[in-house]
XYZ file of C-alpha atoms in Angstrom:
444
model
C 16.188 -25.427 -12.177
C 18.501 -22.456 -12.683
C 18.824 -19.963 -9.842
C 17.007 -17.341 -11.927
C 13.901 -19.558 -12.113
C 13.047 -18.980 -8.452
C 11.010 -15.997 -9.662
C 8.735 -18.226 -11.723
C 7.991 -20.311 -8.625
C 7.332 -17.098 -6.672
C 5.016 -15.953 -9.494
C 3.023 -19.187 -9.153
C 2.615 -18.729 -5.385
C 1.679 -15.070 -5.939
C -0.997 -16.197 -8.402
C -2.394 -18.633 -5.827
C -2.592 -15.795 -3.284
C -4.271 -13.448 -5.778
C -6.824 -16.139 -6.740
C -7.625 -16.954 -3.102
C -6.246 -20.479 -3.284
C -3.871 -19.390 -0.528
C -5.833 -17.325 1.965
C -4.661 -14.547 4.330
C -3.182 -16.061 7.474
C -2.471 -19.430 5.834
C 0.891 -20.924 6.799
C 3.289 -21.927 4.029
C 5.205 -25.213 4.432
C 8.683 -25.141 5.966
C 11.211 -24.332 3.253
C 12.640 -27.864 3.221
C 9.164 -29.388 2.740
C 8.329 -26.789 0.087
C 11.547 -27.621 -1.771
C 10.814 -31.363 -1.684
C 7.231 -30.905 -2.911
C 8.347 -28.682 -5.783
C 11.423 -30.690 -6.686
C 13.770 -27.746 -6.153
C 16.820 -27.103 -4.009
C 16.357 -25.812 -0.474
C 18.461 -22.775 -1.407
C 16.025 -22.045 -4.257
C 13.066 -22.394 -1.901
C 14.733 -19.887 0.411
C 14.996 -17.409 -2.471
C 11.330 -17.989 -3.354
C 10.246 -17.163 0.194
C 12.504 -14.100 0.261
C 11.024 -12.898 -3.043
C 7.466 -13.332 -1.756
C 8.397 -11.352 1.373
C 9.991 -8.635 -0.770
C 6.718 -8.308 -2.693
C 4.828 -7.944 0.590
C 2.843 -11.148 0.055
C 4.066 -13.147 3.055
C 5.559 -12.457 6.427
C 7.801 -14.621 8.567
C 7.664 -14.727 12.343
C 10.651 -15.995 14.279
C 10.179 -19.626 15.290
C 6.635 -19.776 13.892
C 6.968 -19.997 10.105
C 5.884 -18.030 7.049
C 2.299 -16.852 6.528
C 0.298 -15.181 3.789
C -0.108 -11.558 4.773
C -3.449 -10.350 6.100
C -3.249 -7.456 3.646
C -0.850 -8.619 0.898
C 1.459 -6.027 -0.533
C 0.777 -3.240 1.991
C 3.858 -3.404 4.179
C 7.077 -2.327 2.526
C 9.341 0.709 2.534
C 6.246 2.949 2.606
C 3.961 2.521 5.611
C 0.264 3.380 5.275
C -1.068 6.255 7.327
C -3.527 5.232 10.061
C -7.159 5.645 8.947
C -8.631 8.963 10.036
C -11.332 7.272 12.095
C -8.912 4.969 13.940
C -7.394 5.697 17.329
C -3.729 6.292 16.455
C -1.216 4.039 18.207
C 1.125 4.212 15.205
C 2.697 7.665 15.495
C 4.722 9.027 18.390
C 3.855 12.719 18.020
C 2.320 14.069 21.218
C -0.048 17.010 21.509
C -0.181 18.729 24.884
C -2.388 21.699 25.807
C 0.766 23.823 26.231
C 1.581 23.467 22.542
C -1.405 25.546 21.431
C -0.200 28.526 23.468
C 3.361 28.077 22.199
C 2.199 28.103 18.582
C 0.074 31.222 19.043
C 2.873 33.068 20.831
C 5.414 32.028 18.199
C 3.351 33.181 15.247
C 2.688 36.524 16.950
C 6.382 36.996 17.721
C 7.414 36.175 14.159
C 4.815 38.571 12.770
C 6.292 41.354 14.930
C 9.863 40.542 13.905
C 9.556 41.785 10.341
C 8.401 40.724 6.909
C 11.841 39.552 5.740
C 11.231 36.061 7.159
C 8.572 35.362 4.557
C 10.973 36.228 1.727
C 14.054 34.474 3.019
C 15.419 31.180 1.766
C 18.622 29.993 3.365
C 21.142 27.331 2.463
C 21.864 24.258 4.591
C 23.841 26.343 7.098
C 20.971 28.764 7.697
C 22.491 31.839 9.338
C 25.423 32.245 11.722
C 23.004 33.205 14.489
C 20.822 30.160 13.836
C 23.889 27.914 13.958
C 24.961 29.428 17.281
C 21.476 28.982 18.775
C 21.212 25.360 17.598
C 24.717 24.480 18.787
C 23.909 25.806 22.247
C 20.611 23.937 22.269
C 22.247 20.606 21.367
C 25.161 21.006 23.780
C 25.406 18.649 26.750
C 28.014 17.873 29.378
C 31.212 16.980 27.511
C 29.558 17.719 24.170
C 29.589 21.123 22.487
C 29.196 21.045 18.696
C 30.897 23.787 16.703
C 28.259 26.210 15.379
C 30.037 26.171 11.996
C 29.215 22.461 11.677
C 25.456 22.804 12.256
C 23.176 22.287 9.244
C 19.401 22.623 8.915
C 16.791 20.645 6.986
C 13.017 20.763 6.694
C 12.573 17.986 9.282
C 14.345 15.064 10.912
C 13.509 12.645 8.105
C 15.209 14.924 5.611
C 18.237 15.151 7.874
C 18.432 11.344 7.929
C 18.060 11.166 4.156
C 20.842 13.714 3.670
C 23.159 11.840 6.040
C 22.495 8.470 4.387
C 23.036 9.927 0.915
C 26.285 11.583 2.044
C 27.718 8.333 3.440
C 26.631 5.744 0.873
C 25.891 5.507 -2.814
C 23.609 3.068 -4.642
C 24.595 -0.507 -3.949
C 26.604 0.329 -0.833
C 25.878 -0.940 2.678
C 24.819 0.764 5.905
C 24.703 -1.180 9.177
C 21.701 -0.723 11.452
C 19.716 -2.430 14.206
C 17.719 -5.453 12.936
C 14.480 -3.763 14.053
C 14.653 -0.099 13.118
C 12.753 3.084 12.262
C 10.576 2.186 9.240
C 11.214 5.502 7.473
C 14.922 4.697 7.278
C 14.030 1.498 5.436
C 12.092 3.518 2.884
C 14.807 6.159 2.470
C 17.481 3.502 1.976
C 15.361 1.687 -0.613
C 14.863 4.886 -2.617
C 18.572 5.713 -2.461
C 19.538 2.177 -3.489
C 21.351 1.585 -0.194
C 21.383 -1.875 1.367
C 20.652 -1.951 5.094
C 22.619 -4.625 6.942
C 21.065 -5.831 10.212
C 23.562 -5.908 13.081
C 22.731 -7.904 16.200
C 21.652 -6.011 19.305
C 21.046 -6.866 22.945
C 19.419 -5.144 25.904
C 21.736 -2.135 25.426
C 21.410 -1.785 21.679
C 23.814 -2.580 18.864
C 26.647 -4.983 19.746
C 30.097 -3.657 18.750
C 31.431 -7.180 18.069
C 28.558 -7.871 15.689
C 29.182 -4.558 13.937
C 32.845 -5.372 13.474
C 31.955 -8.806 12.105
C 29.495 -7.306 9.599
C 32.082 -4.753 8.461
C 34.735 -7.424 7.996
C 32.342 -9.661 6.044
C 31.750 -6.888 3.483
C 32.774 -3.269 4.106
C 30.095 -0.937 5.394
C 29.885 2.686 4.268
C 28.441 3.774 7.592
C 26.121 2.891 10.459
C 22.688 4.128 11.517
C 21.688 3.698 15.159
C 19.277 5.024 17.772
C 21.290 4.774 21.003
C 18.669 6.459 23.178
C 15.112 5.037 23.505
C 15.557 2.959 20.370
C 12.523 2.683 18.120
C 10.761 0.230 18.383
C 12.305 -1.574 21.372
C 12.951 1.397 23.656
C 16.438 0.274 24.765
C 19.181 2.773 25.658
C 22.946 2.283 25.473
C 24.858 2.727 28.697
C 28.070 4.808 28.843
C 30.352 1.746 28.680
C 28.640 0.466 25.515
C 28.881 3.912 23.930
C 32.588 4.043 24.753
C 33.126 0.573 23.257
C 31.297 1.579 20.098
C 33.305 4.801 19.871
C 36.563 2.846 20.013
C 35.339 0.586 17.233
C 34.421 3.593 15.083
C 37.861 5.107 15.575
C 39.558 1.795 14.825
C 37.626 1.073 11.640
C 37.138 4.622 10.361
C 33.381 4.059 10.174
C 30.996 6.988 10.597
C 27.760 6.565 12.542
C 24.492 8.451 12.115
C 23.159 8.981 15.640
C 19.399 9.449 15.581
C 18.707 11.513 18.703
C 15.076 12.487 18.114
C 13.913 10.767 21.321
C 16.844 11.959 23.433
C 14.793 14.779 24.986
C 12.837 12.119 26.915
C 15.892 10.625 28.639
C 19.127 11.753 30.259
C 21.852 10.073 28.214
C 25.149 11.456 26.968
C 25.108 11.543 23.159
C 27.308 9.087 21.318
C 28.708 12.157 19.549
C 30.427 13.124 22.798
C 32.346 9.813 22.767
C 33.272 9.896 19.061
C 32.819 13.481 17.816
C 34.860 12.963 14.635
C 32.999 9.795 13.676
C 29.375 10.779 14.520
C 26.730 12.647 12.564
C 24.131 13.637 15.169
C 20.577 14.039 13.858
C 17.772 15.714 15.790
C 14.618 17.678 15.062
C 11.905 19.722 16.728
C 9.019 17.597 15.396
C 8.560 15.500 18.529
C 10.028 18.026 20.976
C 7.676 20.815 19.865
C 5.326 20.060 16.948
C 5.526 18.410 13.518
C 3.616 21.043 11.524
C 6.223 23.790 11.954
C 9.578 22.148 12.489
C 13.220 22.017 11.505
C 15.766 19.194 11.269
C 19.205 19.563 12.849
C 22.517 18.017 11.772
C 25.635 18.339 13.942
C 28.383 17.196 11.588
C 32.006 16.171 12.099
C 34.120 19.001 10.616
C 35.521 16.856 7.798
C 32.000 15.920 6.637
C 30.242 19.289 6.913
C 30.727 20.276 3.271
C 29.685 16.843 2.003
C 26.559 16.881 4.162
C 25.710 20.433 3.075
C 25.979 19.352 -0.567
C 23.726 16.388 0.169
C 21.103 18.669 1.754
C 21.185 20.995 -1.254
C 21.068 18.221 -3.849
C 18.121 16.563 -2.129
C 16.233 19.881 -1.876
C 16.040 19.285 1.877
C 16.889 22.795 3.104
C 14.756 24.330 5.847
C 12.216 27.013 4.979
C 12.857 30.479 6.338
C 9.683 30.553 8.435
C 10.412 27.162 10.014
C 13.998 28.125 10.748
C 12.848 31.361 12.396
C 10.300 29.454 14.505
C 12.937 26.916 15.506
C 15.338 29.642 16.592
C 12.561 31.285 18.606
C 11.792 28.006 20.400
C 15.404 27.014 21.038
C 16.597 30.443 22.163
C 13.490 31.455 24.098
C 13.079 28.298 26.151
C 9.830 27.025 24.624
C 11.487 23.868 23.277
C 13.047 23.082 26.654
C 9.793 23.735 28.526
C 7.785 21.515 26.178
C 10.426 18.780 26.407
C 10.076 18.799 30.200
C 6.282 18.621 29.938
C 6.515 15.745 27.470
C 8.885 13.832 29.726
C 6.241 13.965 32.441
C 3.524 13.042 29.965
C 5.452 10.063 28.537
C 6.116 8.700 32.024
C 2.433 9.009 32.955
C 1.393 7.218 29.755
C 3.821 4.391 30.437
C 2.201 3.908 33.856
C -1.218 3.735 32.196
C 0.030 1.268 29.579
C 1.773 -1.069 32.001
C -1.290 -1.172 34.245
C -3.628 -1.883 31.338
C -1.328 -4.602 29.957
C -0.074 -5.908 33.304
C -0.463 -9.598 32.513
C 1.102 -9.361 29.030
C 4.817 -9.160 28.236
C 5.856 -5.613 27.372
C 9.349 -4.315 26.645
C 10.503 -0.715 26.702
C 11.795 2.187 28.712
C 9.408 3.756 31.258
C 10.288 7.190 29.838
C 9.513 6.456 26.169
C 6.464 7.302 24.116
C 6.335 3.766 22.690
C 6.068 0.237 24.008
C 6.822 -3.186 22.504
C 4.103 -5.772 23.119
C 5.058 -9.438 22.720
C 1.968 -11.414 21.743
C 0.688 -14.722 23.105
C 1.238 -17.790 20.932
C -2.452 -17.736 19.974
C -1.768 -14.702 17.759
C 0.405 -13.722 14.827
C 1.452 -10.085 14.761
C -0.023 -9.367 11.326
C -3.389 -10.855 12.230
C -3.417 -9.056 15.586
C -2.744 -5.671 13.935
C -5.520 -6.322 11.404
C -7.957 -7.366 14.156
C -7.070 -4.268 16.200
C -7.726 -2.047 13.181
C -11.144 -3.633 12.728
C -11.800 -2.574 16.319
C -10.750 0.981 15.491
C -7.155 0.915 16.794
C -4.214 1.462 14.427
C -0.840 -0.010 15.434
C 2.236 -1.449 13.684
C 3.320 -5.110 13.619
C 6.970 -6.063 14.020
C 7.332 -6.622 10.268
C 7.134 -2.839 9.752
C 10.436 -2.487 11.625
C 12.284 -5.607 10.434
C 15.249 -4.880 8.173
C 15.249 -8.427 6.774
C 11.957 -8.932 4.867
C 9.833 -11.743 6.204
C 11.774 -12.048 9.459
C 10.162 -10.451 12.478
C 9.294 -11.402 16.061
C 5.712 -12.010 17.097
C 5.129 -8.539 18.499
C 3.610 -5.124 17.822
C 4.692 -1.601 18.708
C 2.284 0.625 20.597
C 2.780 4.377 20.224
C 1.392 5.997 23.360
C 1.695 9.688 22.493
C -1.288 10.727 20.394
C -4.577 9.784 22.125
C -6.039 11.495 25.158
C -5.024 9.550 28.274
C -8.555 8.240 28.930
C -8.829 7.041 25.330
C -5.379 5.476 25.569
C -6.323 3.513 28.689
C -9.537 2.230 27.114
C -7.790 1.273 23.875
C -5.038 -0.622 25.677
C -7.573 -2.552 27.748
C -9.360 -3.496 24.525
C -6.038 -4.653 23.112
C -5.455 -6.751 26.227
C -8.841 -8.464 25.814
C -8.072 -9.008 22.144
C -4.704 -10.575 22.974
C -6.309 -13.144 25.274
C -9.188 -13.841 22.869
C -6.920 -15.456 20.301
C -7.093 -15.203 16.519
C -9.625 -17.993 16.155
C -11.964 -16.549 18.829
C -12.406 -13.045 17.477
C -15.986 -12.382 16.486
C -16.385 -9.688 13.831
């Protein structure tokens, strides 16, 4: 069989799944056994399984094998929105009572400031005043971005898209954590960029593994979340950040630092260790509110023009009203006050979650708005997520975050931010009971 014929074998398995001959949750044979039964090479069998995973028909779980997906074809670069009736443990946007007052006050202040806001459309750099306000807002000890290098987008996702597009073209490679923000997977797929998983440990991405990946085939850049990484919640310590900065300087690589969760933790930005090699991305979506937000890019001086062109070409510039609201929040203290309130709220929700799930294995930072739940051997992550949804709780299995299709640990991520605290506690206790029930004991 020629290497190209692996697709015909994948088509046959896909037909069996579509016809119900292979049912959701059914385990496929180990690749070696599959190859022997089909009379094909093991390397061809590996490509068949990878193709089925790419199509969203199967999922692999580390150490457990490959299974037909509970909902074939749904998980890919685009993640479905949680059903309206489901309790949302998918998204990490929080809604505190204080936010309603902030929104009302902001809209009133903008209305008083003059009608020009509604007729203004700015470029990626916004205005000099907006750049100065944002630079001051992002500044930390030992880190003070130049206002001239601040750019604005409609939201944080657009800032990430602009940064990825500026660093890599179609067919080029970007290193990232092996479990990463699902939206980045979708953006990379649409831009034709290949994401390369780089090993991580309890402090995040390993510099040695990054160097090895770059030497194997040159990377065009790196995307990381060094603070409260999504989905695992790990944070790089100062020594790891310094090691990574030295590697960036030595290789000439540029890193995209996703800092959207940094307001929940006290950690020096990676940009302060490697300012010439770091594109810092932030936004006001999670700090303040997603409906009226702005994305922030703090660029190295030599990349500012390229990033600005990327923002323009992608039509990702911030709207005048959103930029004005963002300036009002950053300059007036509303963003800082809400960040402090959300830090307290996230910590309280972590206490609730760890109490409700006390006899299950959870991983994550006690200051984060998300938690990683490792499932008992009686469950597979896909089946658990589907069973939870049938009980009215929407969450994401590990496969949503896995960079390599079909390769994910047996775990789910729980976003703790959205529900009321009482509802969160009840939902987590239901998830605990579900975890101990086991897949074969769930009664619909």
